[in-house]
mmCIF file with all atom_site columns, C-alpha atoms in Angstrom:
data_model
loop_
_atom_site.group_PDB
_atom_site.id
_atom_site.type_symbol
_atom_site.label_atom_id
_atom_site.label_alt_id
_atom_site.label_comp_id
_atom_site.label_asym_id
_atom_site.label_entity_id
_atom_site.label_seq_id
_atom_site.pdbx_PDB_ins_code
_atom_site.Cartn_x
_atom_site.Cartn_y
_atom_site.Cartn_z
_atom_site.occupancy
_atom_site.B_iso_or_equiv
_atom_site.pdbx_formal_charge
_atom_site.auth_seq_id
_atom_site.auth_comp_id
_atom_site.auth_asym_id
_atom_site.auth_atom_id
_atom_site.pdbx_PDB_model_num
ATOM 1   C CA . MET I 1 1   ? 0.000   0.000   0.000   1.00 70.00 ? 1147 MET I CA 1
ATOM 2   C CA . THR I 1 2   ? 2.789   2.420   0.910   1.00 77.00 ? 1148 THR I CA 1
ATOM 3   C CA . ARG I 1 3   ? 4.631   1.487   -2.261  1.00 80.00 ? 1149 ARG I CA 1
ATOM 4   C CA . THR I 1 4   ? 1.554   2.253   -4.364  1.00 82.00 ? 1150 THR I CA 1
ATOM 5   C CA . ILE I 1 5   ? 1.017   5.619   -2.690  1.00 80.00 ? 1151 ILE I CA 1
ATOM 6   C CA . THR I 1 6   ? 4.676   6.509   -3.149  1.00 83.00 ? 1152 THR I CA 1
ATOM 7   C CA . LEU I 1 7   ? 4.557   5.477   -6.796  1.00 81.00 ? 1153 LEU I CA 1
ATOM 8   C CA . TRP I 1 8   ? 1.486   7.625   -7.499  1.00 80.00 ? 1154 TRP I CA 1
ATOM 9   C CA . ALA I 1 9   ? 3.012   10.560  -5.625  1.00 80.00 ? 1155 ALA I CA 1
ATOM 10  C CA . LEU I 1 10  ? 6.122   10.240  -7.754  1.00 80.00 ? 1156 LEU I CA 1
ATOM 11  C CA . VAL I 1 11  ? 4.038   10.110  -10.948 1.00 82.00 ? 1157 VAL I CA 1
ATOM 12  C CA . LEU I 1 12  ? 2.146   13.231  -9.918  1.00 78.00 ? 1158 LEU I CA 1
ATOM 13  C CA . ALA I 1 13  ? 5.382   15.029  -8.997  1.00 80.00 ? 1159 ALA I CA 1
ATOM 14  C CA . VAL I 1 14  ? 6.928   14.169  -12.362 1.00 82.00 ? 1160 VAL I CA 1
ATOM 15  C CA . GLY I 1 15  ? 3.750   15.327  -14.090 1.00 78.00 ? 1161 GLY I CA 1
ATOM 16  C CA . ALA I 1 16  ? 3.852   18.627  -12.224 1.00 75.00 ? 1162 ALA I CA 1
ATOM 17  C CA . PHE I 1 17  ? 7.503   19.086  -13.122 1.00 78.00 ? 1163 PHE I CA 1
ATOM 18  C CA . VAL I 1 18  ? 6.817   18.388  -16.801 1.00 76.00 ? 1164 VAL I CA 1
ATOM 19  C CA . LEU I 1 19  ? 3.939   20.863  -16.861 1.00 69.00 ? 1165 LEU I CA 1
ATOM 20  C CA . GLN I 1 20  ? 6.120   23.524  -15.251 1.00 75.00 ? 1166 GLN I CA 1
ATOM 21  C CA . TRP I 1 21  ? 8.923   22.748  -17.635 1.00 67.00 ? 1167 TRP I CA 1
ATOM 22  C CA . LEU I 1 22  ? 6.634   23.168  -20.635 1.00 68.00 ? 1168 LEU I CA 1
ATOM 23  C CA . GLU I 1 23  ? 5.491   26.494  -19.266 1.00 66.00 ? 1169 GLU I CA 1
ATOM 24  C CA . TYR I 1 24  ? 2.042   25.556  -18.107 1.00 63.00 ? 1170 TYR I CA 1
ATOM 25  C CA . ARG I 1 25  ? 0.609   29.020  -18.757 1.00 64.00 ? 1171 ARG I CA 1
ATOM 26  C CA . TYR I 1 26  ? 1.327   28.731  -22.450 1.00 68.00 ? 1172 TYR I CA 1
ATOM 27  C CA . LEU I 1 27  ? -0.286  25.298  -22.658 1.00 62.00 ? 1173 LEU I CA 1
ATOM 28  C CA . ALA I 1 28  ? -3.293  26.470  -20.644 1.00 62.00 ? 1174 ALA I CA 1
ATOM 29  C CA . ARG I 1 29  ? -3.947  29.177  -23.220 1.00 67.00 ? 1175 ARG I CA 1
ATOM 30  C CA . ALA I 1 30  ? -3.322  26.882  -26.165 1.00 68.00 ? 1176 ALA I CA 1
ATOM 31  C CA . PHE I 1 31  ? -5.697  24.081  -25.055 1.00 67.00 ? 1177 PHE I CA 1
ATOM 32  C CA . SER I 1 32  ? -9.182  24.312  -23.631 1.00 69.00 ? 1178 SER I CA 1
ATOM 33  C CA . ARG I 1 33  ? -10.085 23.311  -20.104 1.00 72.00 ? 1179 ARG I CA 1
ATOM 34  C CA . GLU I 1 34  ? -12.182 20.362  -21.389 1.00 76.00 ? 1180 GLU I CA 1
ATOM 35  C CA . ILE I 1 35  ? -9.073  18.651  -22.737 1.00 77.00 ? 1181 ILE I CA 1
ATOM 36  C CA . TYR I 1 36  ? -7.402  18.798  -19.325 1.00 76.00 ? 1182 TYR I CA 1
ATOM 37  C CA . VAL I 1 37  ? -10.529 17.498  -17.603 1.00 80.00 ? 1183 VAL I CA 1
ATOM 38  C CA . SER I 1 38  ? -10.715 14.658  -20.156 1.00 84.00 ? 1184 SER I CA 1
ATOM 39  C CA . LEU I 1 39  ? -7.059  13.751  -19.610 1.00 83.00 ? 1185 LEU I CA 1
ATOM 40  C CA . ILE I 1 40  ? -7.479  13.719  -15.837 1.00 85.00 ? 1186 ILE I CA 1
ATOM 41  C CA . GLY I 1 41  ? -10.648 11.609  -16.179 1.00 88.00 ? 1187 GLY I CA 1
ATOM 42  C CA . ALA I 1 42  ? -8.838  9.158   -18.450 1.00 90.00 ? 1188 ALA I CA 1
ATOM 43  C CA . ALA I 1 43  ? -5.964  8.902   -15.964 1.00 89.00 ? 1189 ALA I CA 1
ATOM 44  C CA . PHE I 1 44  ? -8.388  8.120   -13.145 1.00 89.00 ? 1190 PHE I CA 1
ATOM 45  C CA . ALA I 1 45  ? -10.201 5.557   -15.317 1.00 90.00 ? 1191 ALA I CA 1
ATOM 46  C CA . VAL I 1 46  ? -6.938  3.797   -16.125 1.00 91.00 ? 1192 VAL I CA 1
ATOM 47  C CA . GLY I 1 47  ? -5.964  3.924   -12.451 1.00 88.00 ? 1193 GLY I CA 1
ATOM 48  C CA . GLY I 1 48  ? -9.348  2.494   -11.437 1.00 87.00 ? 1194 GLY I CA 1
ATOM 49  C CA . VAL I 1 49  ? -9.056  -0.364  -13.898 1.00 88.00 ? 1195 VAL I CA 1
ATOM 50  C CA . TRP I 1 50  ? -5.550  -1.105  -12.656 1.00 85.00 ? 1196 TRP I CA 1
ATOM 51  C CA . VAL I 1 51  ? -6.628  -1.098  -8.988  1.00 85.00 ? 1197 VAL I CA 1
ATOM 52  C CA . GLY I 1 52  ? -9.628  -3.296  -9.815  1.00 83.00 ? 1198 GLY I CA 1
ATOM 53  C CA . TRP I 1 53  ? -7.414  -5.738  -11.650 1.00 81.00 ? 1199 TRP I CA 1
ATOM 54  C CA . LYS I 1 54  ? -4.971  -5.885  -8.732  1.00 79.00 ? 1200 LYS I CA 1
ATOM 55  C CA . LEU I 1 55  ? -7.778  -6.501  -6.225  1.00 76.00 ? 1201 LEU I CA 1
ATOM 56  C CA . ALA I 1 56  ? -9.554  -9.063  -8.408  1.00 74.00 ? 1202 ALA I CA 1
ATOM 57  C CA . SER I 1 57  ? -6.402  -11.068 -9.015  1.00 69.00 ? 1203 SER I CA 1
ATOM 58  C CA . ARG I 1 58  ? -6.233  -12.196 -5.393  1.00 69.00 ? 1204 ARG I CA 1
ATOM 59  C CA . ALA I 1 59  ? -6.668  -15.868 -4.655  1.00 69.00 ? 1205 ALA I CA 1
ATOM 60  C CA . ALA I 1 60  ? -10.156 -17.135 -3.933  1.00 71.00 ? 1206 ALA I CA 1
ATOM 61  C CA . PRO I 1 61  ? -10.952 -17.483 -0.231  1.00 75.00 ? 1207 PRO I CA 1
ATOM 62  C CA . VAL I 1 62  ? -10.684 -20.903 1.336   1.00 80.00 ? 1208 VAL I CA 1
ATOM 63  C CA . PRO I 1 63  ? -14.100 -22.534 1.847   1.00 87.00 ? 1209 PRO I CA 1
ATOM 64  C CA . PHE I 1 64  ? -15.334 -22.578 5.433   1.00 84.00 ? 1210 PHE I CA 1
ATOM 65  C CA . ALA I 1 65  ? -14.627 -25.732 7.441   1.00 87.00 ? 1211 ALA I CA 1
ATOM 66  C CA . ARG I 1 66  ? -16.373 -26.000 10.792  1.00 87.00 ? 1212 ARG I CA 1
ATOM 67  C CA . ASN I 1 67  ? -14.148 -26.796 13.771  1.00 89.00 ? 1213 ASN I CA 1
ATOM 68  C CA . VAL I 1 68  ? -15.850 -30.032 14.755  1.00 90.00 ? 1214 VAL I CA 1
ATOM 69  C CA . ALA I 1 69  ? -13.472 -30.558 17.676  1.00 92.00 ? 1215 ALA I CA 1
ATOM 70  C CA . ALA I 1 70  ? -14.487 -27.210 19.204  1.00 90.00 ? 1216 ALA I CA 1
ATOM 71  C CA . VAL I 1 71  ? -18.178 -28.004 18.692  1.00 90.00 ? 1217 VAL I CA 1
ATOM 72  C CA . ALA I 1 72  ? -17.703 -31.303 20.507  1.00 91.00 ? 1218 ALA I CA 1
ATOM 73  C CA . SER I 1 73  ? -15.548 -29.884 23.300  1.00 92.00 ? 1219 SER I CA 1
ATOM 74  C CA . LEU I 1 74  ? -18.064 -27.109 23.987  1.00 91.00 ? 1220 LEU I CA 1
ATOM 75  C CA . GLY I 1 75  ? -20.909 -29.609 23.894  1.00 93.00 ? 1221 GLY I CA 1
ATOM 76  C CA . LEU I 1 76  ? -22.917 -27.680 21.311  1.00 92.00 ? 1222 LEU I CA 1
ATOM 77  C CA . THR I 1 77  ? -25.932 -29.427 19.848  1.00 92.00 ? 1223 THR I CA 1
ATOM 78  C CA . GLY I 1 78  ? -26.822 -29.250 16.182  1.00 91.00 ? 1224 GLY I CA 1
ATOM 79  C CA . GLN I 1 79  ? -29.785 -27.028 16.956  1.00 93.00 ? 1225 GLN I CA 1
ATOM 80  C CA . GLU I 1 80  ? -27.600 -24.639 18.957  1.00 93.00 ? 1226 GLU I CA 1
ATOM 81  C CA . VAL I 1 81  ? -25.205 -24.361 16.022  1.00 93.00 ? 1227 VAL I CA 1
ATOM 82  C CA . LYS I 1 82  ? -28.131 -23.524 13.721  1.00 94.00 ? 1228 LYS I CA 1
ATOM 83  C CA . VAL I 1 83  ? -29.323 -20.869 16.179  1.00 94.00 ? 1229 VAL I CA 1
ATOM 84  C CA . LEU I 1 84  ? -25.771 -19.496 16.361  1.00 93.00 ? 1230 LEU I CA 1
ATOM 85  C CA . GLU I 1 85  ? -25.586 -19.245 12.558  1.00 93.00 ? 1231 GLU I CA 1
ATOM 86  C CA . ARG I 1 86  ? -28.835 -17.286 12.510  1.00 94.00 ? 1232 ARG I CA 1
ATOM 87  C CA . LEU I 1 87  ? -27.597 -15.074 15.341  1.00 93.00 ? 1233 LEU I CA 1
ATOM 88  C CA . ALA I 1 88  ? -24.596 -14.270 13.161  1.00 93.00 ? 1234 ALA I CA 1
ATOM 89  C CA . ALA I 1 89  ? -26.987 -13.330 10.340  1.00 93.00 ? 1235 ALA I CA 1
ATOM 90  C CA . GLY I 1 90  ? -28.537 -10.745 12.671  1.00 92.00 ? 1236 GLY I CA 1
ATOM 91  C CA . GLN I 1 91  ? -31.917 -12.410 13.064  1.00 94.00 ? 1237 GLN I CA 1
ATOM 92  C CA . SER I 1 92  ? -34.152 -11.752 16.060  1.00 94.00 ? 1238 SER I CA 1
ATOM 93  C CA . ASN I 1 93  ? -35.442 -14.518 18.321  1.00 94.00 ? 1239 ASN I CA 1
ATOM 94  C CA . LYS I 1 94  ? -38.784 -14.511 16.492  1.00 94.00 ? 1240 LYS I CA 1
ATOM 95  C CA . GLU I 1 95  ? -37.103 -14.758 13.092  1.00 95.00 ? 1241 GLU I CA 1
ATOM 96  C CA . ILE I 1 96  ? -34.896 -17.618 14.279  1.00 95.00 ? 1242 ILE I CA 1
ATOM 97  C CA . ALA I 1 97  ? -37.919 -19.407 15.734  1.00 95.00 ? 1243 ALA I CA 1
ATOM 98  C CA . ALA I 1 98  ? -39.919 -19.020 12.517  1.00 95.00 ? 1244 ALA I CA 1
ATOM 99  C CA . GLY I 1 99  ? -36.973 -20.125 10.355  1.00 93.00 ? 1245 GLY I CA 1
ATOM 100 C CA . LEU I 1 100 ? -36.242 -23.229 12.397  1.00 93.00 ? 1246 LEU I CA 1
ATOM 101 C CA . GLY I 1 101 ? -39.835 -24.077 13.264  1.00 94.00 ? 1247 GLY I CA 1
ATOM 102 C CA . LEU I 1 102 ? -39.283 -23.610 16.993  1.00 93.00 ? 1248 LEU I CA 1
ATOM 103 C CA . SER I 1 103 ? -41.001 -21.732 19.766  1.00 94.00 ? 1249 SER I CA 1
ATOM 104 C CA . PRO I 1 104 ? -39.456 -18.330 20.630  1.00 93.00 ? 1250 PRO I CA 1
ATOM 105 C CA . ASN I 1 105 ? -39.008 -19.636 24.184  1.00 95.00 ? 1251 ASN I CA 1
ATOM 106 C CA . THR I 1 106 ? -36.996 -22.583 22.854  1.00 95.00 ? 1252 THR I CA 1
ATOM 107 C CA . VAL I 1 107 ? -34.794 -20.157 20.922  1.00 95.00 ? 1253 VAL I CA 1
ATOM 108 C CA . LYS I 1 108 ? -34.259 -18.133 24.111  1.00 95.00 ? 1254 LYS I CA 1
ATOM 109 C CA . THR I 1 109 ? -33.241 -21.329 25.901  1.00 95.00 ? 1255 THR I CA 1
ATOM 110 C CA . HIS I 1 110 ? -30.785 -22.245 23.126  1.00 94.00 ? 1256 HIS I CA 1
ATOM 111 C CA . ILE I 1 111 ? -29.297 -18.741 23.244  1.00 95.00 ? 1257 ILE I CA 1
ATOM 112 C CA . ALA I 1 112 ? -28.948 -18.943 27.040  1.00 95.00 ? 1258 ALA I CA 1
ATOM 113 C CA . HIS I 1 113 ? -27.137 -22.281 26.651  1.00 94.00 ? 1259 HIS I CA 1
ATOM 114 C CA . LEU I 1 114 ? -24.893 -20.761 23.969  1.00 93.00 ? 1260 LEU I CA 1
ATOM 115 C CA . PHE I 1 115 ? -24.018 -17.859 26.259  1.00 95.00 ? 1261 PHE I CA 1
ATOM 116 C CA . GLU I 1 116 ? -23.142 -20.290 29.028  1.00 94.00 ? 1262 GLU I CA 1
ATOM 117 C CA . LYS I 1 117 ? -21.106 -22.645 26.837  1.00 93.00 ? 1263 LYS I CA 1
ATOM 118 C CA . LEU I 1 118 ? -19.222 -19.819 25.106  1.00 93.00 ? 1264 LEU I CA 1
ATOM 119 C CA . ALA I 1 119 ? -18.778 -17.897 28.387  1.00 94.00 ? 1265 ALA I CA 1
ATOM 120 C CA . VAL I 1 120 ? -20.248 -14.670 27.004  1.00 95.00 ? 1266 VAL I CA 1
ATOM 121 C CA . SER I 1 121 ? -23.079 -12.356 27.987  1.00 94.00 ? 1267 SER I CA 1
ATOM 122 C CA . ARG I 1 122 ? -24.108 -10.710 24.702  1.00 94.00 ? 1268 ARG I CA 1
ATOM 123 C CA . ARG I 1 123 ? -25.192 -11.845 21.249  1.00 93.00 ? 1269 ARG I CA 1
ATOM 124 C CA . THR I 1 124 ? -22.360 -9.965  19.548  1.00 93.00 ? 1270 THR I CA 1
ATOM 125 C CA . GLN I 1 125 ? -19.822 -11.536 21.888  1.00 94.00 ? 1271 GLN I CA 1
ATOM 126 C CA . ALA I 1 126 ? -21.234 -14.981 21.102  1.00 93.00 ? 1272 ALA I CA 1
ATOM 127 C CA . VAL I 1 127 ? -20.960 -14.408 17.355  1.00 94.00 ? 1273 VAL I CA 1
ATOM 128 C CA . SER I 1 128 ? -17.435 -12.995 17.659  1.00 94.00 ? 1274 SER I CA 1
ATOM 129 C CA . LYS I 1 129 ? -16.224 -15.877 19.791  1.00 94.00 ? 1275 LYS I CA 1
ATOM 130 C CA . ALA I 1 130 ? -17.910 -18.431 17.525  1.00 93.00 ? 1276 ALA I CA 1
ATOM 131 C CA . ARG I 1 131 ? -16.121 -16.932 14.516  1.00 92.00 ? 1277 ARG I CA 1
ATOM 132 C CA . ASP I 1 132 ? -12.812 -16.978 16.373  1.00 92.00 ? 1278 ASP I CA 1
ATOM 133 C CA . LEU I 1 133 ? -13.340 -20.672 17.138  1.00 91.00 ? 1279 LEU I CA 1
ATOM 134 C CA . HIS I 1 134 ? -14.436 -21.388 13.522  1.00 90.00 ? 1280 HIS I CA 1
ATOM 135 C CA . LEU I 1 135 ? -17.856 -22.561 14.627  1.00 90.00 ? 1281 LEU I CA 1
ATOM 136 C CA . ILE I 1 136 ? -19.588 -20.353 12.042  1.00 90.00 ? 1282 ILE I CA 1
ATOM 137 C CA . PRO I 1 137 ? -18.387 -18.697 8.827   1.00 87.00 ? 1283 PRO I CA 1
#
């Protein structure tokens, strides 16, 4: 990142030097403002394509693999893992209950068990810890 910023700063400095060297005031009178705006727009377009290409050429992410050992050691049930996944998606207790075909009270019980097993006191803490342990993607 620092290398890229330095490179672009150097390019801009060289461009400024060249414009000064060619007596910018003469060129500004000789060419219209639209040409300069077009050149700057083209430079940004080329830069955007280059940045997009650099970002897109990264390797594909590794598919998620659940840490089965952590699930077993924490004693999480399959239903608790499903509730945890839906917690991570930001669903409310009612939405989780409707999606899994459970009672909202059952969902509350599962969440209380998750809090106890993960040693947390908030939903966000549970999701964060579950991600750290690779229980959910």
